[in-house]
Amino acid sequence: MYHYIYDSFIGERRFRRQLAAIEHKLTELGIVGERERVTPIRTVEEIMKLGLARHAKTIVVFGNDYTFTKALNAGLAAGMDPTETVLAIIPFGEPNYIAKRLGLRGEAVSVQELAARKTATIDVGRVNKRFFITTVDVGFEAEHKTRREQVLEKISAFTAQHRIKKYKPQAVKILIDNQYLVTSPLFNLTVVNLNNEPDDLQRADHREKKLRLTVVPYSEQIINQASLVARREYGRLANASIFWAQEIKIAGPKTVKIATDGVLYDMLPLRIEMIPKAAKVIVGKGRAF
Amino acid sequence: MAMFQRKEEGFTSNSAAGPVGETVVGHSVKLEGDFSSDENVRIDGTVSGTVKTNKNLIIGERASVEADVFADNATIAGRVNGNIDVKTKLELLETARVAGDIKTGVLSITAGAIFSGQCSMSTEQGEAVDAVKTEKK
């Protein structure tokens, strides 16, 4: 049984034609089910719980990365069993890095993959009480997201230089696997579960169940590599450090900004770990794992 | 120093990017505690405690290591205060400054390196060679 979650922005005029075509295709393929729309009084989380309560075998999210991560968080918090329920996304709007990483590039492809029903069980990260699929950013990257600008904006190297000059580094302490402590005047820190950037080097080690942690200390030389910062290729910065961990604890001033899956989050301290095989999702041929 | 400019056994040059599992401790990062890894490790920062890897270890010219070091192979171009136990090959480059005892299978010391401590080496047959006390070279 299918359960569809339509994010509120899907109803906008610019998506009407695509939506109609997809719904027609789904009907042709016999993939029908309950459709629930997100409204100001009915959130993604509530609809997700409704789908689980109805014992839906497949929950399909029509939306972007933020829609999907909200649904995933609600599902995992409600005890969603990956052997019972499969999550899928039909990507609309931006950003859609998660859909791309799952091999679902575009609405038409996603419908085909939904019909083909190829699934994969994925590892998910947990930061305090929240789950994330792609990354946790602490410092510079998170500072450039506001609660309204929930978009992974593209910036130029010139803009990056300007922001780097204005950035105030703060000291953080990182305890890795309760074994060793890393300290640094922080510029940016990224914990990667599933890479959301083209840089294939930033992938986690899912064989060893380890998250990849990239730490970039602040230095004036970063300005000379502003193009890498603009492209979010922090792992390629000359001063970057890379660690692999199953559990990461981060402590520091409460003014340090944090973002999970591109959305501003709470404040330090953080406890981050990988939850292996936490969710089952529909995937396509071009998936990144 | 030329070896740091080319790929060697999975290590890349000055960029932190590398194969999955490779750990890089960059400059201006400080690490304290018992560090261990099953993959290659490169240190360009400050480390104190213990460093263990089952594979290759590179300690860069700007690195400062106050720790006992264990590796399969190691190349040292920076400062190490601590004992070094390398199973296969240990290489001290010209900028290496090592104070501590060394235990290794194959040892290579480039002119200009400074080593102060005892050295114990095992032959191909696994026999230990008598410890030789060495001084500034």
GROMACS .gro file of C-alpha atoms in nm:
model
  426
    1MET     CA    1   0.000   0.000   0.000
    2TYR     CA    2   0.134   0.344  -0.096
    3HIS     CA    3   0.108   0.658   0.108
    4TYR     CA    4   0.190   0.990  -0.060
    5ILE     CA    5   0.308   1.305   0.114
    6TYR     CA    6   0.274   1.620  -0.096
    7ASP     CA    7   0.474   1.914   0.034
    8SER     CA    8   0.283   2.242   0.031
    9PHE     CA    9   0.487   2.407  -0.246
   10ILE     CA   10   0.395   2.128  -0.491
   11GLY     CA   11   0.064   2.308  -0.541
   12GLU     CA   12   0.237   2.609  -0.700
   13ARG     CA   13   0.155   2.686  -1.060
   14ARG     CA   14   0.508   2.609  -1.183
   15PHE     CA   15   0.473   2.244  -1.080
   16ARG     CA   16   0.118   2.177  -1.196
   17ARG     CA   17   0.200   2.030  -1.536
   18GLN     CA   18   0.474   1.804  -1.401
   19LEU     CA   19   0.255   1.692  -1.113
   20ALA     CA   20  -0.034   1.607  -1.343
   21ALA     CA   21   0.194   1.404  -1.569
   22ILE     CA   22   0.340   1.214  -1.276
   23GLU     CA   23   0.004   1.137  -1.122
   24HIS     CA   24  -0.120   1.012  -1.459
   25LYS     CA   25   0.187   0.790  -1.492
   26LEU     CA   26   0.144   0.651  -1.143
   27THR     CA   27  -0.217   0.565  -1.218
   28GLU     CA   28  -0.113   0.392  -1.541
   29LEU     CA   29   0.140   0.188  -1.348
   30GLY     CA   30  -0.120   0.098  -1.089
   31ILE     CA   31   0.077   0.264  -0.811
   32VAL     CA   32  -0.209   0.424  -0.625
   33GLY     CA   33  -0.259   0.511  -0.263
   34GLU     CA   34  -0.363   0.771  -0.010
   35ARG     CA   35  -0.253   1.126  -0.088
   36GLU     CA   36  -0.202   1.370   0.194
   37ARG     CA   37  -0.103   1.732   0.144
   38VAL     CA   38   0.104   1.938   0.384
   39THR     CA   39  -0.088   2.242   0.507
   40PRO     CA   40  -0.019   2.508   0.768
   41ILE     CA   41  -0.197   2.293   1.021
   42ARG     CA   42  -0.082   1.955   0.899
   43THR     CA   43   0.292   1.899   0.892
   44VAL     CA   44   0.512   1.649   0.710
   45GLU     CA   45   0.578   1.482   1.042
   46GLU     CA   46   0.209   1.429   1.118
   47ILE     CA   47   0.138   1.287   0.773
   48MET     CA   48   0.437   1.058   0.804
   49LYS     CA   49   0.309   0.920   1.133
   50LEU     CA   50  -0.031   0.875   0.974
   51GLY     CA   51   0.124   0.667   0.699
   52LEU     CA   52   0.303   0.447   0.950
   53ALA     CA   53  -0.016   0.408   1.151
   54ARG     CA   54  -0.188   0.288   0.831
   55HIS     CA   55   0.093   0.033   0.788
   56ALA     CA   56   0.184   0.172   0.449
   57LYS     CA   57   0.450  -0.041   0.280
   58THR     CA   58   0.583   0.250   0.075
   59ILE     CA   59   0.576   0.614   0.174
   60VAL     CA   60   0.645   0.847  -0.117
   61VAL     CA   61   0.750   1.204  -0.056
   62PHE     CA   62   0.677   1.465  -0.322
   63GLY     CA   63   0.915   1.744  -0.236
   64ASN     CA   64   1.277   1.843  -0.191
   65ASP     CA   65   1.559   1.746   0.046
   66TYR     CA   66   1.397   1.922   0.339
   67THR     CA   67   1.068   1.739   0.288
   68PHE     CA   68   1.246   1.408   0.276
   69THR     CA   69   1.460   1.466   0.586
   70LYS     CA   70   1.156   1.579   0.783
   71ALA     CA   71   0.975   1.261   0.680
   72LEU     CA   72   1.275   1.047   0.762
   73ASN     CA   73   1.321   1.209   1.103
   74ALA     CA   74   0.954   1.161   1.185
   75GLY     CA   75   0.965   0.801   1.069
   76LEU     CA   76   1.275   0.708   1.264
   77ALA     CA   77   1.153   0.888   1.574
   78ALA     CA   78   0.830   0.687   1.547
   79GLY     CA   79   1.027   0.364   1.523
   80MET     CA   80   0.992   0.302   1.147
   81ASP     CA   81   1.112  -0.051   1.066
   82PRO     CA   82   1.320  -0.069   0.747
   83THR     CA   83   1.204  -0.426   0.692
   84GLU     CA   84   0.842  -0.310   0.690
   85THR     CA   85   0.840   0.034   0.530
   86VAL     CA   86   1.022   0.179   0.231
   87LEU     CA   87   1.073   0.550   0.176
   88ALA     CA   88   1.079   0.708  -0.167
   89ILE     CA   89   1.115   1.057  -0.306
   90ILE     CA   90   0.978   1.217  -0.620
   91PRO     CA   91   1.199   1.527  -0.635
   92PHE     CA   92   1.042   1.865  -0.691
   93GLY     CA   93   1.208   2.203  -0.662
   94GLU     CA   94   1.546   2.254  -0.493
   95PRO     CA   95   1.757   2.139  -0.329
   96ASN     CA   96   1.750   1.778  -0.436
   97TYR     CA   97   2.094   1.644  -0.358
   98ILE     CA   98   1.953   1.352  -0.162
   99ALA     CA   99   1.742   1.238  -0.456
  100LYS     CA  100   2.048   1.263  -0.684
  101ARG     CA  101   2.260   1.064  -0.442
  102LEU     CA  102   1.989   0.800  -0.438
  103GLY     CA  103   2.007   0.788  -0.818
  104LEU     CA  104   1.672   0.960  -0.868
  105ARG     CA  105   1.746   1.240  -1.109
  106GLY     CA  106   1.422   1.407  -1.196
  107GLU     CA  107   1.057   1.330  -1.150
  108ALA     CA  108   1.018   1.100  -1.450
  109VAL     CA  109   1.314   0.885  -1.353
  110SER     CA  110   1.191   0.861  -0.996
  111VAL     CA  111   0.852   0.732  -1.107
  112GLN     CA  112   1.020   0.463  -1.314
  113GLU     CA  113   1.241   0.364  -1.023
  114LEU     CA  114   0.941   0.361  -0.794
  115ALA     CA  115   0.773   0.115  -1.028
  116ALA     CA  116   1.090  -0.093  -1.054
  117ARG     CA  117   1.105  -0.098  -0.675
  118LYS     CA  118   1.477  -0.133  -0.639
  119THR     CA  119   1.561  -0.066  -0.277
  120ALA     CA  120   1.866  -0.017  -0.061
  121THR     CA  121   1.902  -0.006   0.314
  122ILE     CA  122   2.101   0.301   0.408
  123ASP     CA  123   2.299   0.412   0.708
  124VAL     CA  124   2.172   0.726   0.873
  125GLY     CA  125   2.352   0.967   1.102
  126ARG     CA  126   2.218   1.084   1.435
  127VAL     CA  127   2.311   1.416   1.590
  128ASN     CA  128   2.169   1.444   1.941
  129LYS     CA  129   1.801   1.356   1.887
  130ARG     CA  130   1.788   1.437   1.517
  131PHE     CA  131   1.870   1.216   1.220
  132PHE     CA  132   2.054   1.323   0.908
  133ILE     CA  133   2.125   1.162   0.574
  134THR     CA  134   2.393   1.378   0.420
  135THR     CA  135   2.600   1.608   0.643
  136VAL     CA  136   2.630   1.801   0.964
  137ASP     CA  137   2.806   2.136   0.918
  138VAL     CA  138   2.953   2.333   1.206
  139GLY     CA  139   3.098   2.679   1.162
  140PHE     CA  140   3.132   2.869   0.835
  141GLU     CA  141   2.908   2.656   0.614
  142ALA     CA  142   2.625   2.658   0.870
  143GLU     CA  143   2.661   3.030   0.934
  144HIS     CA  144   2.542   3.108   0.583
  145LYS     CA  145   2.204   2.949   0.628
  146THR     CA  146   1.926   3.133   0.802
  147ARG     CA  147   1.597   2.993   0.915
  148ARG     CA  148   1.438   3.142   0.606
  149GLU     CA  149   1.709   3.064   0.358
  150GLN     CA  150   1.689   2.690   0.380
  151VAL     CA  151   1.864   2.651   0.052
  152LEU     CA  152   2.214   2.539  -0.032
  153GLU     CA  153   2.290   2.856  -0.219
  154LYS     CA  154   2.560   2.877  -0.482
  155ILE     CA  155   2.811   3.155  -0.424
  156SER     CA  156   3.101   3.294  -0.621
  157ALA     CA  157   3.464   3.287  -0.510
  158PHE     CA  158   3.445   3.663  -0.463
  159THR     CA  159   3.148   3.629  -0.228
  160ALA     CA  160   3.327   3.350  -0.045
  161GLN     CA  161   3.633   3.572   0.004
  162HIS     CA  162   3.417   3.848   0.147
  163ARG     CA  163   3.249   3.609   0.390
  164ILE     CA  164   3.578   3.450   0.493
  165LYS     CA  165   3.717   3.791   0.587
  166LYS     CA  166   3.417   3.862   0.807
  167TYR     CA  167   3.414   3.522   0.973
  168LYS     CA  168   3.514   3.501   1.340
  169PRO     CA  169   3.671   3.165   1.429
  170GLN     CA  170   3.590   3.000   1.760
  171ALA     CA  171   3.770   2.724   1.946
  172VAL     CA  172   3.599   2.386   1.953
  173LYS     CA  173   3.694   2.052   2.103
  174ILE     CA  174   3.618   1.728   1.923
  175LEU     CA  175   3.630   1.395   2.105
  176ILE     CA  176   3.655   1.106   1.861
  177ASP     CA  177   3.543   0.756   1.961
  178ASN     CA  178   3.617   0.854   2.323
  179GLN     CA  179   3.982   0.788   2.235
  180TYR     CA  180   4.142   1.117   2.137
  181LEU     CA  181   4.068   1.486   2.145
  182VAL     CA  182   4.113   1.725   1.856
  183THR     CA  183   4.126   2.098   1.919
  184SER     CA  184   4.130   2.374   1.665
  185PRO     CA  185   4.033   2.739   1.604
  186LEU     CA  186   3.744   2.635   1.385
  187PHE     CA  187   3.670   2.762   1.038
  188ASN     CA  188   3.450   2.474   0.924
  189LEU     CA  189   3.371   2.123   1.033
  190THR     CA  190   3.170   1.874   0.829
  191VAL     CA  191   3.054   1.529   0.932
  192VAL     CA  192   2.957   1.324   0.628
  193ASN     CA  193   2.726   1.027   0.614
  194LEU     CA  194   2.613   1.047   0.255
  195ASN     CA  195   2.794   1.302   0.048
  196ASN     CA  196   2.573   1.579  -0.086
  197GLU     CA  197   2.837   1.739  -0.305
  198PRO     CA  198   3.009   1.633  -0.628
  199ASP     CA  199   3.334   1.582  -0.439
  200ASP     CA  200   3.348   1.204  -0.422
  201LEU     CA  201   3.625   1.228  -0.170
  202GLN     CA  202   3.383   1.332   0.099
  203ARG     CA  203   3.208   1.002   0.135
  204ALA     CA  204   3.181   0.816   0.464
  205ASP     CA  205   3.317   0.467   0.507
  206HIS     CA  206   3.002   0.260   0.519
  207ARG     CA  207   3.194  -0.068   0.519
  208GLU     CA  208   3.355   0.020   0.851
  209LYS     CA  209   3.046   0.209   0.972
  210LYS     CA  210   3.246   0.525   1.014
  211LEU     CA  211   3.151   0.882   0.951
  212ARG     CA  212   3.399   1.107   0.777
  213LEU     CA  213   3.492   1.422   0.968
  214THR     CA  214   3.663   1.710   0.791
  215VAL     CA  215   3.807   1.982   1.014
  216VAL     CA  216   3.937   2.304   0.865
  217PRO     CA  217   4.111   2.534   1.114
  218TYR     CA  218   4.091   2.903   1.051
  219SER     CA  219   4.389   3.069   0.887
  220GLU     CA  220   4.436   3.374   0.669
  221GLN     CA  221   4.553   3.150   0.384
  222ILE     CA  222   4.198   3.020   0.338
  223ILE     CA  223   4.116   3.341   0.151
  224ASN     CA  224   4.356   3.230  -0.121
  225GLN     CA  225   4.149   2.916  -0.168
  226ALA     CA  226   3.811   3.089  -0.172
  227SER     CA  227   3.709   2.907  -0.490
  228LEU     CA  228   3.723   2.576  -0.303
  229VAL     CA  229   3.516   2.724  -0.021
  230ALA     CA  230   3.261   2.853  -0.274
  231ARG     CA  231   3.226   2.501  -0.413
  232ARG     CA  232   3.212   2.356  -0.059
  233GLU     CA  233   3.515   2.139  -0.125
  234TYR     CA  234   3.647   2.178   0.227
  235GLY     CA  235   3.830   1.846   0.211
  236ARG     CA  236   4.055   1.984  -0.061
  237LEU     CA  237   4.172   2.286   0.139
  238ALA     CA  238   4.544   2.264   0.212
  239ASN     CA  239   4.494   2.286   0.587
  240ALA     CA  240   4.210   2.036   0.617
  241SER     CA  241   4.224   1.740   0.853
  242ILE     CA  242   4.028   1.420   0.798
  243PHE     CA  243   3.922   1.174   1.063
  244TRP     CA  244   3.705   0.864   1.064
  245ALA     CA  245   3.483   0.787   1.360
  246GLN     CA  246   3.186   0.594   1.480
  247GLU     CA  247   3.110   0.852   1.748
  248ILE     CA  248   3.196   1.220   1.755
  249LYS     CA  249   3.135   1.464   2.039
  250ILE     CA  250   3.178   1.833   1.973
  251ALA     CA  251   3.190   2.101   2.241
  252GLY     CA  252   3.237   2.474   2.210
  253PRO     CA  253   3.065   2.810   2.244
  254LYS     CA  254   2.690   2.813   2.195
  255THR     CA  255   2.728   3.084   1.930
  256VAL     CA  256   2.879   2.837   1.683
  257LYS     CA  257   2.625   2.767   1.407
  258ILE     CA  258   2.521   2.415   1.315
  259ALA     CA  259   2.325   2.280   1.015
  260THR     CA  260   2.205   1.926   0.945
  261ASP     CA  261   2.109   1.831   0.590
  262GLY     CA  262   2.124   2.198   0.502
  263VAL     CA  263   1.890   2.319   0.776
  264LEU     CA  264   1.994   2.525   1.076
  265TYR     CA  265   1.995   2.315   1.389
  266ASP     CA  266   2.034   2.359   1.761
  267MET     CA  267   2.358   2.448   1.934
  268LEU     CA  268   2.666   2.282   2.080
  269PRO     CA  269   2.740   2.038   2.236
  270LEU     CA  270   2.672   1.765   1.981
  271ARG     CA  271   2.695   1.390   1.991
  272ILE     CA  272   2.707   1.239   1.641
  273GLU     CA  273   2.702   0.874   1.546
  274MET     CA  274   2.612   0.651   1.254
  275ILE     CA  275   2.304   0.430   1.276
  276PRO     CA  276   2.372   0.141   1.039
  277LYS     CA  277   2.095   0.016   0.810
  278ALA     CA  278   1.842   0.250   0.962
  279ALA     CA  279   1.611   0.305   0.664
  280LYS     CA  280   1.515   0.140   0.339
  281VAL     CA  281   1.474   0.365   0.038
  282ILE     CA  282   1.392   0.339  -0.330
  283VAL     CA  283   1.708   0.392  -0.534
  284GLY     CA  284   1.800   0.433  -0.899
  285LYS     CA  285   2.087   0.330  -1.121
  286GLY     CA  286   2.302   0.637  -1.066
  287ARG     CA  287   2.311   0.614  -0.691
  288ALA     CA  288   2.622   0.729  -0.509
  289PHE     CA  289   2.679   0.415  -0.301
  290MET     CA  290   6.075   1.613   0.007
  291ALA     CA  291   5.995   1.522  -0.353
  292MET     CA  292   5.793   1.224  -0.232
  293PHE     CA  293   5.537   1.458  -0.085
  294GLN     CA  294   5.475   1.603  -0.430
  295ARG     CA  295   5.366   1.280  -0.593
  296LYS     CA  296   5.121   1.004  -0.522
  297GLU     CA  297   5.276   0.715  -0.337
  298GLU     CA  298   5.092   0.414  -0.210
  299GLY     CA  299   4.764   0.596  -0.190
  300PHE     CA  300   4.896   0.921  -0.041
  301THR     CA  301   4.826   1.243  -0.225
  302SER     CA  302   5.025   1.562  -0.209
  303ASN     CA  303   4.949   1.871  -0.001
  304SER     CA  304   4.574   1.839  -0.036
  305ALA     CA  305   4.396   1.668   0.250
  306ALA     CA  306   4.189   1.465   0.005
  307GLY     CA  307   4.273   1.099  -0.009
  308PRO     CA  308   4.135   0.746  -0.028
  309VAL     CA  309   3.849   0.634   0.195
  310GLY     CA  310   3.983   0.566   0.543
  311GLU     CA  311   4.302   0.773   0.520
  312THR     CA  312   4.345   1.002   0.820
  313VAL     CA  313   4.509   1.341   0.787
  314VAL     CA  314   4.606   1.554   1.084
  315GLY     CA  315   4.654   1.893   0.926
  316HIS     CA  316   4.873   2.177   1.033
  317SER     CA  317   4.740   2.387   1.326
  318VAL     CA  318   4.528   2.096   1.450
  319LYS     CA  319   4.618   1.950   1.787
  320LEU     CA  320   4.544   1.587   1.869
  321GLU     CA  321   4.576   1.440   2.219
  322GLY     CA  322   4.514   1.084   2.320
  323ASP     CA  323   4.537   0.731   2.185
  324PHE     CA  324   4.496   0.744   1.810
  325SER     CA  325   4.470   0.424   1.609
  326SER     CA  326   4.376   0.345   1.251
  327ASP     CA  327   4.367   0.053   1.010
  328GLU     CA  328   4.450   0.280   0.717
  329ASN     CA  329   4.722   0.523   0.610
  330VAL     CA  330   4.790   0.821   0.832
  331ARG     CA  331   4.953   1.154   0.758
  332ILE     CA  332   5.045   1.398   1.034
  333ASP     CA  333   5.129   1.762   0.970
  334GLY     CA  334   5.002   1.898   1.301
  335THR     CA  335   5.070   1.845   1.671
  336VAL     CA  336   5.007   1.507   1.828
  337SER     CA  337   5.060   1.382   2.182
  338GLY     CA  338   4.979   1.040   2.324
  339THR     CA  339   5.003   0.729   2.106
  340VAL     CA  340   4.984   0.683   1.731
  341LYS     CA  341   4.911   0.340   1.583
  342THR     CA  342   4.839   0.230   1.231
  343ASN     CA  343   4.847  -0.104   1.056
  344LYS     CA  344   4.956   0.064   0.735
  345ASN     CA  345   5.170   0.359   0.635
  346LEU     CA  346   5.249   0.663   0.841
  347ILE     CA  347   5.389   0.992   0.715
  348ILE     CA  348   5.501   1.260   0.959
  349GLY     CA  349   5.542   1.584   0.770
  350GLU     CA  350   5.811   1.845   0.808
  351ARG     CA  351   5.594   2.079   1.014
  352ALA     CA  352   5.461   1.805   1.239
  353SER     CA  353   5.539   1.779   1.608
  354VAL     CA  354   5.474   1.438   1.763
  355GLU     CA  355   5.514   1.373   2.135
  356ALA     CA  356   5.403   1.014   2.123
  357ASP     CA  357   5.503   0.654   2.085
  358VAL     CA  358   5.450   0.556   1.723
  359PHE     CA  359   5.356   0.218   1.578
  360ALA     CA  360   5.321   0.152   1.203
  361ASP     CA  361   5.387  -0.094   0.927
  362ASN     CA  362   5.591   0.159   0.729
  363ALA     CA  363   5.681   0.511   0.830
  364THR     CA  364   5.839   0.814   0.671
  365ILE     CA  365   5.940   1.091   0.905
  366ALA     CA  366   6.028   1.445   0.805
  367GLY     CA  367   5.929   1.625   1.124
  368ARG     CA  368   5.987   1.614   1.496
  369VAL     CA  369   5.918   1.302   1.703
  370ASN     CA  370   5.977   1.267   2.076
  371GLY     CA  371   5.889   0.911   2.156
  372ASN     CA  372   5.965   0.553   2.071
  373ILE     CA  373   5.908   0.431   1.717
  374ASP     CA  374   5.816   0.072   1.637
  375VAL     CA  375   5.786   0.012   1.262
  376LYS     CA  376   5.732  -0.338   1.137
  377THR     CA  377   5.871  -0.311   0.785
  378LYS     CA  378   6.052   0.007   0.679
  379LEU     CA  379   6.137   0.330   0.857
  380GLU     CA  380   6.267   0.625   0.664
  381LEU     CA  381   6.406   0.941   0.825
  382LEU     CA  382   6.428   1.230   0.584
  383GLU     CA  383   6.675   1.514   0.611
  384THR     CA  384   6.445   1.734   0.821
  385ALA     CA  385   6.359   1.455   1.066
  386ARG     CA  386   6.433   1.515   1.434
  387VAL     CA  387   6.381   1.199   1.634
  388ALA     CA  388   6.444   1.154   2.005
  389GLY     CA  389   6.353   0.808   2.122
  390ASP     CA  390   6.422   0.443   2.060
  391ILE     CA  391   6.366   0.290   1.719
  392LYS     CA  392   6.266  -0.063   1.635
  393THR     CA  393   6.229  -0.156   1.268
  394GLY     CA  394   6.302  -0.407   0.995
  395VAL     CA  395   6.462  -0.176   0.740
  396LEU     CA  396   6.607   0.162   0.828
  397SER     CA  397   6.695   0.447   0.597
  398ILE     CA  398   6.838   0.772   0.728
  399THR     CA  399   6.898   1.063   0.492
  400ALA     CA  400   7.194   1.291   0.553
  401GLY     CA  401   7.084   1.581   0.771
  402ALA     CA  402   6.842   1.379   0.983
  403ILE     CA  403   6.896   1.395   1.358
  404PHE     CA  404   6.833   1.084   1.565
  405SER     CA  405   6.907   1.037   1.934
  406GLY     CA  406   6.823   0.704   2.093
  407GLN     CA  407   6.869   0.332   2.065
  408CYS     CA  408   6.807   0.135   1.750
  409SER     CA  409   6.703  -0.227   1.727
  410MET     CA  410   6.654  -0.402   1.396
  411SER     CA  411   6.530  -0.746   1.299
  412THR     CA  412   6.685  -0.937   1.011
  413GLU     CA  413   6.493  -1.119   0.737
  414GLN     CA  414   6.512  -1.430   0.950
  415GLY     CA  415   6.346  -1.243   1.233
  416GLU     CA  416   6.657  -1.225   1.445
  417ALA     CA  417   6.700  -0.914   1.652
  418VAL     CA  418   7.019  -0.726   1.600
  419ASP     CA  419   7.184  -0.596   1.913
  420ALA     CA  420   7.068  -0.252   2.006
  421VAL     CA  421   7.301   0.017   1.885
  422LYS     CA  422   7.312   0.347   2.061
  423THR     CA  423   7.329   0.625   1.806
  424GLU     CA  424   7.386   0.994   1.829
  425LYS     CA  425   7.359   1.292   1.605
  426LYS     CA  426   7.411   1.203   1.238
   0.00000   0.00000   0.00000
